[in-house]
Short mmCIF file of C-alpha atoms and ligand atoms in Angstrom, two decimals:
data_model
loop_
_atom_site.label_atom_id
_atom_site.label_comp_id
_atom_site.label_asym_id
_atom_site.label_seq_id
_atom_site.Cartn_x
_atom_site.Cartn_y
_atom_site.Cartn_z
CA MET A 1 0.00 0.00 0.00
CA ASN A 2 1.44 3.43 -0.89
CA ASN A 3 1.14 6.52 1.37
CA ASN A 4 -1.79 7.90 -0.52
CA GLU A 5 -3.70 4.61 -0.24
CA GLN A 6 -2.88 4.45 3.46
CA LYS A 7 -4.33 7.92 3.99
CA LEU A 8 -7.41 7.05 1.98
CA SER A 9 -7.87 3.81 3.89
CA GLU A 10 -7.64 5.71 7.19
CA ASN A 11 -10.32 8.08 5.90
CA LEU A 12 -12.62 5.09 5.80
CA LEU A 13 -12.97 4.77 9.54
CA ASN A 14 -16.66 4.70 10.50
CA THR A 15 -17.76 3.85 7.00
CA ALA A 16 -20.74 1.72 6.03
CA VAL A 17 -21.41 -0.03 2.75
CA VAL A 18 -25.15 -0.55 2.39
CA ILE A 19 -26.01 -3.17 -0.22
CA PHE A 20 -29.56 -3.22 -1.55
CA GLY A 21 -30.26 -6.63 -3.05
CA VAL A 22 -27.73 -8.30 -0.79
CA THR A 23 -29.27 -11.75 -1.33
CA GLY A 24 -28.59 -11.69 -5.08
CA ASP A 25 -25.96 -13.19 -7.32
CA LEU A 26 -23.98 -10.03 -7.95
CA THR A 27 -23.39 -9.53 -4.23
CA SER A 28 -22.07 -13.00 -3.58
CA ARG A 29 -20.13 -13.48 -6.79
CA LYS A 30 -18.55 -10.06 -7.14
CA LEU A 31 -19.10 -7.51 -4.37
CA ILE A 32 -18.28 -9.54 -1.29
CA PRO A 33 -15.16 -11.23 -2.71
CA ALA A 34 -14.01 -7.77 -3.84
CA ILE A 35 -14.47 -6.31 -0.35
CA TYR A 36 -12.51 -9.22 1.09
CA GLU A 37 -9.69 -8.72 -1.41
CA LEU A 38 -9.52 -5.00 -0.59
CA TYR A 39 -9.17 -5.85 3.06
CA GLN A 40 -6.70 -8.63 2.45
CA SER A 41 -4.43 -6.22 0.60
CA ASP A 42 -4.84 -3.56 3.35
CA ARG A 43 -6.72 -1.15 1.17
CA ILE A 44 -9.69 -0.84 3.53
CA PRO A 45 -9.83 -0.99 7.33
CA ASN A 46 -11.27 -4.00 9.14
CA ASN A 47 -14.06 -2.18 10.89
CA LEU A 48 -16.04 -1.49 7.74
CA ASN A 49 -19.74 -1.79 8.46
CA ILE A 50 -21.54 -3.88 5.88
CA VAL A 51 -25.29 -3.57 5.86
CA GLY A 52 -27.46 -5.83 3.75
CA PHE A 53 -30.95 -4.70 2.82
CA ALA A 54 -33.33 -7.20 1.19
CA ARG A 55 -36.69 -8.94 1.44
CA ARG A 56 -35.70 -12.46 2.45
CA ASP A 57 -36.15 -13.70 5.94
CA TRP A 58 -32.47 -13.70 6.94
CA ASP A 59 -30.66 -12.37 10.00
CA ASN A 60 -27.20 -10.97 10.77
CA ASP A 61 -25.63 -14.35 11.40
CA HIS A 62 -27.03 -15.88 8.28
CA LEU A 63 -25.81 -12.95 6.19
CA LYS A 64 -22.37 -13.27 7.75
CA LYS A 65 -22.30 -16.94 6.85
CA ILE A 66 -23.37 -16.22 3.27
CA PHE A 67 -20.61 -13.59 2.95
CA LYS A 68 -17.96 -15.97 4.25
CA ASP A 69 -19.11 -18.74 1.93
CA SER A 70 -19.12 -16.44 -1.03
CA VAL A 71 -15.49 -15.46 -0.42
CA ARG A 72 -14.55 -19.12 -0.16
CA SER A 73 -16.40 -19.93 -3.38
CA TYR A 74 -15.64 -16.95 -5.57
CA SER A 75 -12.51 -15.13 -4.47
CA GLY A 76 -9.60 -15.84 -6.73
CA LYS A 77 -7.26 -14.96 -3.85
CA GLU A 78 -5.74 -17.08 -1.14
CA ILE A 79 -8.28 -17.61 1.63
CA GLU A 80 -7.20 -16.42 5.08
CA GLU A 81 -9.92 -17.48 7.50
CA GLU A 82 -8.80 -14.99 10.13
CA LYS A 83 -9.12 -12.13 7.68
CA ILE A 84 -12.54 -13.33 6.60
CA ASP A 85 -13.63 -13.19 10.25
CA GLN A 86 -12.20 -9.72 10.70
CA ILE A 87 -13.71 -8.05 7.64
CA PHE A 88 -17.12 -9.54 8.28
CA SER A 89 -17.24 -8.71 11.98
CA ASN A 90 -19.65 -5.78 11.52
CA VAL A 91 -22.45 -7.20 9.44
CA LYS A 92 -26.05 -6.06 9.77
CA TYR A 93 -29.10 -7.38 7.95
CA ILE A 94 -32.19 -5.28 7.47
CA GLN A 95 -35.16 -7.27 6.29
CA SER A 96 -37.51 -5.05 4.36
CA SER A 97 -39.18 -4.74 1.01
CA PHE A 98 -37.68 -1.93 -1.05
CA SER A 99 -40.91 0.04 -0.89
CA GLN A 100 -41.32 0.01 2.89
CA LEU A 101 -40.30 3.29 4.49
CA GLU A 102 -39.87 1.60 7.89
CA GLY A 103 -36.91 -0.39 6.52
CA TYR A 104 -35.12 2.85 5.61
CA GLU A 105 -35.93 4.33 9.01
CA GLN A 106 -34.44 1.29 10.67
CA LEU A 107 -31.36 1.73 8.47
CA ARG A 108 -31.11 5.38 9.41
CA LYS A 109 -31.30 4.60 13.11
CA TYR A 110 -28.65 1.89 12.76
CA LEU A 111 -26.24 4.21 10.93
CA ILE A 112 -26.71 6.94 13.56
CA ASP A 113 -26.37 4.54 16.51
CA GLU A 114 -23.17 3.10 15.04
CA GLY A 115 -21.67 6.58 14.65
CA ILE A 116 -21.26 6.13 10.90
CA LYS A 117 -19.61 9.06 9.10
CA ASN A 118 -19.49 7.84 5.50
CA VAL A 119 -22.02 5.79 3.58
CA LEU A 120 -21.69 3.99 0.28
CA PHE A 121 -25.06 2.81 -1.01
CA TYR A 122 -24.85 0.04 -3.58
CA LEU A 123 -27.82 -0.82 -5.81
CA ALA A 124 -27.33 -4.50 -6.63
CA THR A 125 -31.04 -5.10 -7.22
CA PRO A 126 -32.99 -5.68 -10.41
CA PRO A 127 -33.27 -2.30 -12.18
CA GLU A 128 -37.04 -2.16 -11.62
CA ALA A 129 -36.30 -1.44 -7.96
CA TYR A 130 -33.92 1.51 -8.54
CA GLU A 131 -36.50 4.28 -8.59
CA THR A 132 -38.31 3.11 -5.47
CA ILE A 133 -35.08 2.74 -3.51
CA ILE A 134 -33.76 6.12 -4.57
CA GLU A 135 -37.05 7.83 -3.75
CA LEU A 136 -37.13 6.27 -0.29
CA ILE A 137 -33.49 7.05 0.40
CA GLY A 138 -34.50 10.64 -0.36
CA LYS A 139 -37.66 10.53 1.72
CA SER A 140 -35.86 9.17 4.75
CA GLU A 141 -33.10 11.79 4.31
CA LEU A 142 -30.40 9.20 4.02
CA SER A 143 -28.58 10.89 1.14
CA HIS A 144 -27.06 13.64 3.29
CA LEU A 145 -27.31 12.03 6.70
CA THR A 146 -23.76 12.12 7.93
CA GLU A 147 -20.99 14.64 8.43
CA GLY A 148 -18.74 12.67 6.09
CA TRP A 149 -19.56 11.64 2.53
CA THR A 150 -22.50 9.70 1.07
CA ARG A 151 -22.27 8.09 -2.38
CA ILE A 152 -24.39 5.74 -4.43
CA VAL A 153 -23.21 3.08 -6.86
CA ILE A 154 -25.76 2.20 -9.53
CA GLU A 155 -25.40 -0.92 -11.64
CA LYS A 156 -26.37 -1.21 -15.26
CA PRO A 157 -28.80 -1.13 -16.96
CA TYR A 158 -29.19 2.58 -16.39
CA GLY A 159 -32.51 2.97 -18.20
CA ARG A 160 -33.66 0.96 -21.20
CA ASP A 161 -33.65 3.82 -23.71
CA LEU A 162 -32.92 7.53 -23.79
CA ALA A 163 -36.22 8.59 -22.22
CA THR A 164 -36.10 6.12 -19.30
CA ALA A 165 -32.41 6.85 -18.68
CA LYS A 166 -33.19 10.57 -18.53
CA ASN A 167 -36.12 9.97 -16.17
CA LEU A 168 -33.99 7.85 -13.89
CA ASP A 169 -31.24 10.45 -13.98
CA LYS A 170 -33.68 13.21 -13.12
CA LEU A 171 -34.91 11.28 -10.13
CA VAL A 172 -31.41 10.39 -8.93
CA HIS A 173 -30.49 14.08 -9.15
CA THR A 174 -33.39 15.05 -6.91
CA VAL A 175 -31.78 12.97 -4.15
CA PHE A 176 -28.02 13.02 -4.90
CA ASN A 177 -25.60 15.50 -6.44
CA GLU A 178 -23.77 14.29 -9.53
CA ASN A 179 -20.50 13.98 -7.60
CA GLN A 180 -22.19 11.47 -5.27
CA ILE A 181 -23.32 9.22 -8.14
CA TYR A 182 -21.13 6.32 -9.33
CA ARG A 183 -22.65 4.59 -12.37
CA ILE A 184 -20.86 1.32 -12.93
CA ASP A 185 -19.69 -0.09 -16.20
CA HIS A 186 -17.57 -2.98 -15.00
CA TYR A 187 -15.48 -2.96 -18.18
CA LEU A 188 -13.86 0.26 -16.99
CA GLY A 189 -12.52 -1.57 -13.93
CA LYS A 190 -10.65 -4.10 -16.05
CA GLU A 191 -6.89 -3.53 -15.93
CA THR A 192 -6.55 -4.01 -19.65
CA VAL A 193 -9.25 -1.46 -20.38
CA GLN A 194 -7.43 1.07 -18.22
CA ASN A 195 -4.29 0.16 -20.13
CA ILE A 196 -5.83 1.57 -23.34
CA LEU A 197 -5.22 5.05 -21.94
CA VAL A 198 -1.75 4.16 -20.65
CA LEU A 199 -0.72 2.65 -23.96
CA ARG A 200 -1.96 5.70 -25.82
CA PHE A 201 -0.96 8.52 -23.51
CA ALA A 202 2.09 7.29 -21.62
CA ASN A 203 3.94 6.40 -24.83
CA GLY A 204 5.04 8.64 -27.65
CA ILE A 205 5.12 6.11 -30.48
CA PHE A 206 1.46 5.29 -31.04
CA GLU A 207 -0.32 8.60 -30.83
CA PRO A 208 1.13 10.19 -34.00
CA LEU A 209 -0.30 7.25 -35.99
CA TRP A 210 -3.63 7.16 -34.16
CA ASN A 211 -5.78 9.01 -36.71
CA ARG A 212 -7.46 8.98 -40.10
CA GLN A 213 -4.19 9.53 -41.92
CA TYR A 214 -2.73 6.19 -40.88
CA VAL A 215 -5.61 4.06 -39.62
CA ASP A 216 -7.68 2.12 -42.15
CA HIS A 217 -10.31 0.93 -39.70
CA ILE A 218 -10.80 -0.26 -36.15
CA GLN A 219 -12.47 -3.49 -35.03
CA ILE A 220 -13.82 -3.91 -31.53
CA THR A 221 -14.96 -7.43 -30.68
CA VAL A 222 -16.54 -8.68 -27.48
CA ALA A 223 -17.23 -12.35 -28.11
CA GLU A 224 -18.69 -14.67 -25.51
CA THR A 225 -19.13 -18.43 -25.52
CA VAL A 226 -21.84 -18.36 -22.85
CA GLY A 227 -25.51 -18.32 -23.76
CA VAL A 228 -28.25 -16.41 -22.05
CA GLY A 229 -28.22 -18.85 -19.12
CA THR A 230 -30.75 -18.11 -16.44
CA ARG A 231 -31.16 -14.45 -17.41
CA ALA A 232 -33.73 -14.76 -20.19
CA GLY A 233 -36.24 -12.63 -18.28
CA TYR A 234 -33.85 -9.70 -18.47
CA TYR A 235 -32.20 -10.51 -21.80
CA GLU A 236 -35.41 -10.93 -23.80
CA ASN A 237 -36.12 -7.25 -23.24
CA SER A 238 -32.55 -6.13 -23.72
CA GLY A 239 -30.77 -8.04 -26.44
CA VAL A 240 -27.10 -7.50 -27.07
CA ILE A 241 -27.68 -3.88 -28.03
CA ARG A 242 -28.73 -2.86 -24.53
CA ASP A 243 -26.75 -5.51 -22.70
CA MET A 244 -23.35 -4.88 -24.30
CA PHE A 245 -23.36 -2.13 -26.96
CA GLN A 246 -24.93 0.75 -25.06
CA ASN A 247 -22.36 0.40 -22.30
CA HIS A 248 -19.26 -1.79 -22.70
CA LEU A 249 -18.68 -1.47 -26.44
CA LEU A 250 -19.33 2.27 -26.59
CA GLN A 251 -16.99 2.74 -23.63
CA LEU A 252 -14.24 0.79 -25.40
CA LEU A 253 -14.83 2.88 -28.49
CA ALA A 254 -14.68 6.13 -26.51
CA LEU A 255 -11.39 5.19 -24.81
CA THR A 256 -9.87 4.15 -28.13
CA ALA A 257 -10.97 7.26 -29.99
CA MET A 258 -10.80 10.07 -27.42
CA GLU A 259 -8.35 12.95 -27.42
CA ALA A 260 -5.73 13.22 -24.68
CA PRO A 261 -7.43 14.58 -21.56
CA VAL A 262 -6.17 17.79 -19.98
CA GLY A 263 -5.33 15.79 -16.86
CA PHE A 264 -6.01 12.34 -15.49
CA THR A 265 -8.94 13.36 -13.33
CA ALA A 266 -12.50 12.10 -13.40
CA ASN A 267 -13.92 15.09 -15.18
CA CYS A 268 -11.09 15.63 -17.64
CA VAL A 269 -11.20 12.00 -18.80
CA ARG A 270 -14.97 11.96 -18.97
CA ASP A 271 -15.08 15.27 -20.87
CA GLU A 272 -13.05 13.68 -23.65
CA LYS A 273 -15.11 10.49 -23.75
CA VAL A 274 -18.31 12.49 -23.99
CA LYS A 275 -16.93 14.44 -26.96
CA VAL A 276 -16.40 11.17 -28.86
CA LEU A 277 -19.87 9.91 -28.00
CA ARG A 278 -21.41 13.16 -29.15
CA ALA A 279 -19.50 12.95 -32.42
CA LEU A 280 -20.89 9.52 -33.33
CA LYS A 281 -22.55 9.96 -36.68
CA PRO A 282 -26.27 9.29 -36.27
CA TYR A 283 -27.93 7.04 -38.82
CA ASP A 284 -31.17 7.78 -40.62
CA ALA A 285 -33.72 4.93 -40.73
CA LYS A 286 -32.16 3.37 -43.85
CA GLY A 287 -28.68 3.95 -42.45
CA VAL A 288 -29.56 1.87 -39.41
CA LEU A 289 -30.42 -1.12 -41.56
CA ASP A 290 -27.37 -0.69 -43.79
CA ASN A 291 -24.97 -0.31 -40.89
CA THR A 292 -26.17 -2.88 -38.38
CA PHE A 293 -26.49 -6.63 -38.64
CA ARG A 294 -28.36 -8.56 -35.96
CA ALA A 295 -28.82 -12.27 -35.52
CA GLN A 296 -29.79 -14.96 -33.04
CA TYR A 297 -28.06 -18.22 -32.12
CA THR A 298 -29.49 -21.65 -32.79
CA SER A 299 -28.21 -24.88 -31.30
CA GLY A 300 -24.65 -25.93 -32.01
CA TYR A 301 -21.39 -26.93 -30.38
CA ILE A 302 -19.22 -24.95 -27.99
CA ASP A 303 -15.95 -26.57 -26.93
CA GLY A 304 -17.22 -29.82 -28.34
CA LYS A 305 -20.40 -29.75 -26.26
CA LYS A 306 -23.87 -29.51 -27.73
CA VAL A 307 -25.76 -26.38 -26.63
CA ILE A 308 -29.38 -25.42 -27.24
CA GLY A 309 -30.59 -22.54 -29.37
CA TYR A 310 -31.73 -19.21 -27.96
CA LYS A 311 -35.42 -19.90 -28.57
CA ASP A 312 -35.15 -23.12 -26.55
CA GLU A 313 -33.63 -21.42 -23.53
CA ASP A 314 -35.80 -21.23 -20.42
CA GLY A 315 -37.95 -18.12 -20.43
CA VAL A 316 -37.43 -17.20 -24.09
CA ALA A 317 -40.49 -16.72 -26.29
CA ARG A 318 -40.69 -19.17 -29.22
CA GLU A 319 -41.23 -16.26 -31.60
CA SER A 320 -38.53 -14.11 -29.99
CA ILE A 321 -36.70 -11.66 -32.25
CA THR A 322 -34.24 -10.60 -29.57
CA GLU A 323 -30.77 -10.30 -31.06
CA THR A 324 -27.95 -12.23 -29.42
CA PHE A 325 -25.42 -10.99 -31.97
CA LEU A 326 -24.89 -7.55 -33.41
CA ALA A 327 -22.31 -6.10 -35.75
CA ALA A 328 -22.32 -2.40 -36.53
CA ARG A 329 -20.38 0.08 -38.63
CA LEU A 330 -19.92 3.40 -36.86
CA TYR A 331 -18.30 6.67 -37.87
CA ILE A 332 -17.01 9.41 -35.64
CA ASP A 333 -17.49 12.81 -37.18
CA ASN A 334 -14.47 14.69 -35.93
CA TRP A 335 -11.15 15.77 -37.40
CA ARG A 336 -9.23 12.81 -36.06
CA TRP A 337 -11.55 10.06 -37.27
CA SER A 338 -13.68 11.37 -40.13
CA GLY A 339 -14.17 8.59 -42.69
CA VAL A 340 -12.57 5.80 -40.60
CA PRO A 341 -15.05 2.96 -40.00
CA PHE A 342 -15.26 1.46 -36.54
CA TYR A 343 -16.62 -2.09 -36.77
CA LEU A 344 -18.12 -3.21 -33.48
CA ARG A 345 -19.50 -6.66 -32.82
CA SER A 346 -20.59 -8.70 -29.87
CA GLY A 347 -22.47 -11.90 -29.45
CA LYS A 348 -23.25 -14.83 -27.23
CA ARG A 349 -22.43 -18.44 -28.13
CA LEU A 350 -19.53 -17.48 -30.40
CA PRO A 351 -16.66 -19.95 -30.75
CA LYS A 352 -14.23 -18.22 -28.38
CA ARG A 353 -14.34 -15.85 -25.45
CA MET A 354 -12.41 -12.89 -26.73
CA THR A 355 -12.40 -9.14 -26.23
CA GLU A 356 -10.04 -7.14 -28.37
CA ILE A 357 -9.56 -3.81 -30.08
CA ALA A 358 -7.69 -4.05 -33.36
CA ILE A 359 -6.24 -0.95 -34.99
CA GLN A 360 -5.71 -1.82 -38.64
CA PHE A 361 -3.22 0.55 -40.25
CA LYS A 362 -3.39 1.53 -43.90
CA GLN A 363 -1.63 -0.31 -46.66
CA ILE A 364 1.68 0.81 -48.09
CA PRO A 365 1.24 3.20 -51.03
CA LEU A 366 3.05 0.93 -53.45
CA SER A 367 4.40 -2.59 -53.19
CA LEU A 368 8.10 -2.83 -54.11
CA PHE A 369 8.48 -6.52 -53.45
CA ASN A 370 7.24 -8.70 -56.19
CA TRP A 371 7.32 -11.58 -53.74
CA HIS A 372 4.94 -14.05 -52.39
CA ASN A 373 3.28 -12.11 -49.56
CA MET A 374 1.94 -14.37 -46.84
CA ALA A 375 1.27 -11.38 -44.59
CA GLY A 376 -1.69 -10.30 -46.71
CA ASP A 377 -2.41 -6.86 -48.07
CA ALA A 378 -2.39 -5.00 -44.80
CA PRO A 379 -0.34 -6.78 -42.19
CA ASN A 380 0.10 -3.85 -39.84
CA VAL A 381 -2.32 -4.35 -36.98
CA LEU A 382 -2.01 -3.29 -33.37
CA VAL A 383 -4.26 -5.43 -31.20
CA MET A 384 -5.12 -4.59 -27.62
CA LYS A 385 -6.20 -7.92 -26.18
CA LEU A 386 -8.46 -7.28 -23.23
CA GLN A 387 -9.47 -10.83 -22.37
CA PRO A 388 -8.81 -13.65 -21.85
CA ASP A 389 -5.16 -13.51 -23.06
CA GLU A 390 -4.45 -9.99 -21.90
CA GLY A 391 -1.76 -8.09 -23.74
CA VAL A 392 -0.84 -6.13 -26.83
CA THR A 393 0.31 -7.52 -30.16
CA LEU A 394 1.77 -5.73 -33.14
CA SER A 395 1.70 -7.69 -36.38
CA PHE A 396 3.82 -6.90 -39.40
CA GLY A 397 5.43 -8.55 -42.38
CA ALA A 398 9.04 -9.81 -42.25
CA LYS A 399 11.35 -11.34 -44.79
CA MET A 400 11.39 -15.07 -44.53
CA PRO A 401 15.02 -16.18 -44.20
CA GLY A 402 16.58 -18.08 -47.08
CA HIS A 403 16.62 -17.95 -50.81
CA ILE A 404 12.85 -18.01 -51.33
CA ASN A 405 11.58 -14.44 -51.57
CA GLN A 406 8.66 -14.45 -49.27
CA ILE A 407 7.12 -12.06 -46.74
CA SER A 408 5.69 -13.72 -43.66
CA PRO A 409 3.46 -12.32 -40.93
CA VAL A 410 5.21 -12.03 -37.53
CA GLU A 411 4.17 -10.59 -34.17
CA MET A 412 5.67 -8.58 -31.35
CA ASN A 413 3.88 -9.63 -28.20
CA PHE A 414 3.35 -8.20 -24.76
CA ASP A 415 1.62 -10.54 -22.34
CA TYR A 416 0.31 -9.04 -19.12
CA GLU A 417 0.66 -12.00 -16.81
CA GLU A 418 4.05 -12.97 -18.17
CA SER A 419 5.51 -9.46 -17.89
CA PHE A 420 4.15 -8.64 -14.46
CA ASP A 421 3.84 -12.16 -13.08
CA ILE A 422 0.47 -11.50 -11.53
CA LYS A 423 -3.06 -12.67 -12.02
CA ILE A 424 -5.20 -9.87 -13.46
CA PRO A 425 -7.44 -8.57 -10.65
CA GLU A 426 -11.23 -8.57 -10.90
CA ALA A 427 -12.76 -5.32 -12.13
CA TYR A 428 -14.99 -5.01 -9.07
CA VAL A 429 -12.03 -4.81 -6.69
CA ARG A 430 -10.77 -1.67 -8.36
CA LEU A 431 -14.23 -0.15 -8.79
CA ILE A 432 -15.33 -0.64 -5.18
CA GLN A 433 -12.02 0.74 -4.01
CA ASP A 434 -12.45 3.82 -6.19
CA ALA A 435 -16.02 4.36 -5.01
CA LEU A 436 -14.83 4.19 -1.40
CA TYR A 437 -11.86 6.48 -2.09
CA GLY A 438 -14.01 8.96 -4.01
CA ASP A 439 -12.41 8.63 -7.45
CA ALA A 440 -15.08 8.64 -10.16
CA THR A 441 -12.74 8.43 -13.18
CA LEU A 442 -13.79 4.85 -13.95
CA PHE A 443 -17.51 5.52 -13.55
CA THR A 444 -19.80 7.03 -16.16
CA ARG A 445 -21.07 10.55 -15.84
CA SER A 446 -24.64 11.64 -16.48
CA ASP A 447 -23.94 13.21 -19.88
CA GLU A 448 -21.94 10.16 -20.90
CA VAL A 449 -24.80 7.77 -20.24
CA THR A 450 -27.31 9.96 -22.00
CA SER A 451 -24.99 10.40 -25.02
CA GLN A 452 -24.62 6.61 -25.19
CA TRP A 453 -28.37 6.16 -25.07
CA GLY A 454 -28.89 8.97 -27.58
CA PHE A 455 -26.90 7.05 -30.17
CA ILE A 456 -28.39 3.65 -29.31
CA ASN A 457 -31.89 5.11 -29.45
CA GLY A 458 -31.29 5.99 -33.09
CA ILE A 459 -30.62 2.31 -33.82
CA LEU A 460 -33.62 1.13 -31.80
CA ASP A 461 -35.85 3.60 -33.66
CA GLY A 462 -34.52 2.41 -37.01
CA TRP A 463 -35.25 -1.20 -36.09
CA LYS A 464 -38.80 -0.26 -35.12
CA GLU A 465 -39.37 0.95 -38.67
CA ASP A 466 -38.48 -2.51 -39.89
CA PRO A 467 -40.68 -4.89 -37.94
CA ARG A 468 -39.26 -8.37 -38.47
CA LYS A 469 -40.86 -11.72 -37.96
CA TYR A 470 -37.52 -13.46 -37.58
CA LEU A 471 -33.83 -12.65 -37.50
CA PRO A 472 -30.97 -14.27 -39.39
CA VAL A 473 -29.64 -17.14 -37.30
CA TYR A 474 -26.17 -18.49 -36.62
CA GLU A 475 -25.22 -21.84 -35.28
CA ALA A 476 -23.80 -21.68 -31.76
CA GLY A 477 -20.03 -21.99 -32.02
CA THR A 478 -19.72 -19.97 -35.26
CA TRP A 479 -18.77 -16.33 -35.82
CA GLY A 480 -22.28 -15.33 -36.90
CA PRO A 481 -24.34 -15.94 -40.06
CA PRO A 482 -22.71 -15.65 -43.51
CA GLY A 483 -24.46 -12.30 -43.95
CA VAL A 484 -22.19 -10.71 -41.40
CA ASP A 485 -19.17 -11.53 -43.56
CA PHE A 486 -20.78 -9.86 -46.57
CA PHE A 487 -21.53 -6.89 -44.33
CA ILE A 488 -17.81 -6.13 -44.03
CA LYS A 489 -16.60 -7.68 -47.31
CA GLY A 490 -18.61 -5.04 -49.14
CA ASP A 491 -16.10 -2.56 -47.69
CA ASN A 492 -13.18 -4.72 -48.87
CA ARG A 493 -12.35 -5.75 -45.35
CA HIS A 494 -12.76 -8.88 -43.27
CA TRP A 495 -13.45 -9.80 -39.67
CA ARG A 496 -10.60 -10.95 -37.52
CA ASN A 497 -11.87 -14.39 -36.61
CA PRO A 498 -9.19 -16.26 -34.72
CA GLU A 499 -8.93 -19.99 -34.99
CA VAL A 500 -10.36 -21.80 -32.02
C1 BG6 B 1 -22.50 -8.03 -18.49
C2 BG6 B 1 -23.60 -8.55 -19.36
O1 BG6 B 1 -22.57 -6.64 -18.35
O2 BG6 B 1 -21.25 -8.36 -19.07
C3 BG6 B 1 -23.46 -10.04 -19.59
O3 BG6 B 1 -24.85 -8.27 -18.74
C4 BG6 B 1 -22.09 -10.38 -20.11
O4 BG6 B 1 -24.46 -10.51 -20.49
C5 BG6 B 1 -21.02 -9.76 -19.23
O5 BG6 B 1 -21.96 -11.79 -20.13
C6 BG6 B 1 -19.64 -9.93 -19.81
O6 BG6 B 1 -18.68 -9.49 -18.90
P1 BG6 B 1 -17.23 -10.07 -18.88
O7 BG6 B 1 -16.53 -9.29 -17.81
O8 BG6 B 1 -17.34 -11.53 -18.59
O9 BG6 B 1 -16.68 -9.83 -20.26
#
């Protein structure tokens, strides 16, 4: 722990984390293991108060047991039983429905009796509960209760379109000031996502090339092998556009395309991201159909195992036209990027879990080597590999040794785990730490979320104009239907589909 972290950790004396929806999956899989890891690495003090607020008939001891079990099951770190006991020594369970004012009054009394100075509220509930909880936090005057700070972390989805996001934002602002609000996009907590800015702005070699003069196009891929699992109830009404594009993919795009911020502070970084989001070229109704390609998975094989199709998943309507795959061509109308296509795609049940940003540089103006060129027409690609094999790769063509005149593709590779000899930490560890320390750089600001929705709304509106009875389908374990290849081949380009 450095001096600054030590000071910040000391500032956390008499602090409570209040988790709404404490009985849910997110709490046990992500939040509680993250709190344990922060304590284990001395980044938070051991007397943190953790308050769980939910409907189930649990009590303090039961909650404590659940917390301990969840660390044992989900923490990637070494388990130190003594530390588990210490960090979960102050656990309180408040049993209440989210709409019952008495629950909030009980919470208020508890926080006052315990002498709490700082409060971090965490909304880990289904999004339908957000408005009620925020209203009642306001009504019971919990948002400015203490002499220290009060903040609220809000999970995605933040609205389901521009209008609902704006309504939610309006309500949140009646109870909290913007600097108290921490909207989570967990991709921003990933080390490799933060490294996009370091790679770009802590090095002199890339930035001069990072523009329309040298870049042919950019491909951002977030491919998953998992299906919809048990989340059909949510996913049916979201699709990949709301689940992944509105947040994670647009954030990756903004970090890749933004200008250098004036400083590395929350507002300076977010100012630059917002400028990119505002510069996204909106589509007209026909443009939406020409520049997006959606599809849905059918049954197939992932890692040699048979998996069912989307329509056969539990909770999915037989006539569902929810997209589980989307590819889109985006343009950023600013001086740096005008005319450079950004190809974004994401889907479930693709052959490989892979998140990467590939910067494809332009071809040479004239080929001097009349040789066999195995590196293809445009070998120069810089790939930021975000998961699962985290690192950066630069590909280029090299002369094959020997008398045969041939150019072969070769790579320069940086591998995170190999270079630093560490396991990449979970995004939530960093994000919860930042929320407790009061650093909002890795959280999305109000105007950022509404700009993201503004753009996505244009696509949703375009799709409404084109009511479909069915979507193109792709077999699970493939990179999408053939149509998605034509989508990019028409531009004389191709998708980077790695071999599995
Ligand atoms: C979530 C989506 O935000 O991100 C999920 O709701 C998706 O559908 C997940 O599976 C992917 O996150 P990660 O960190 O595994 O890439």
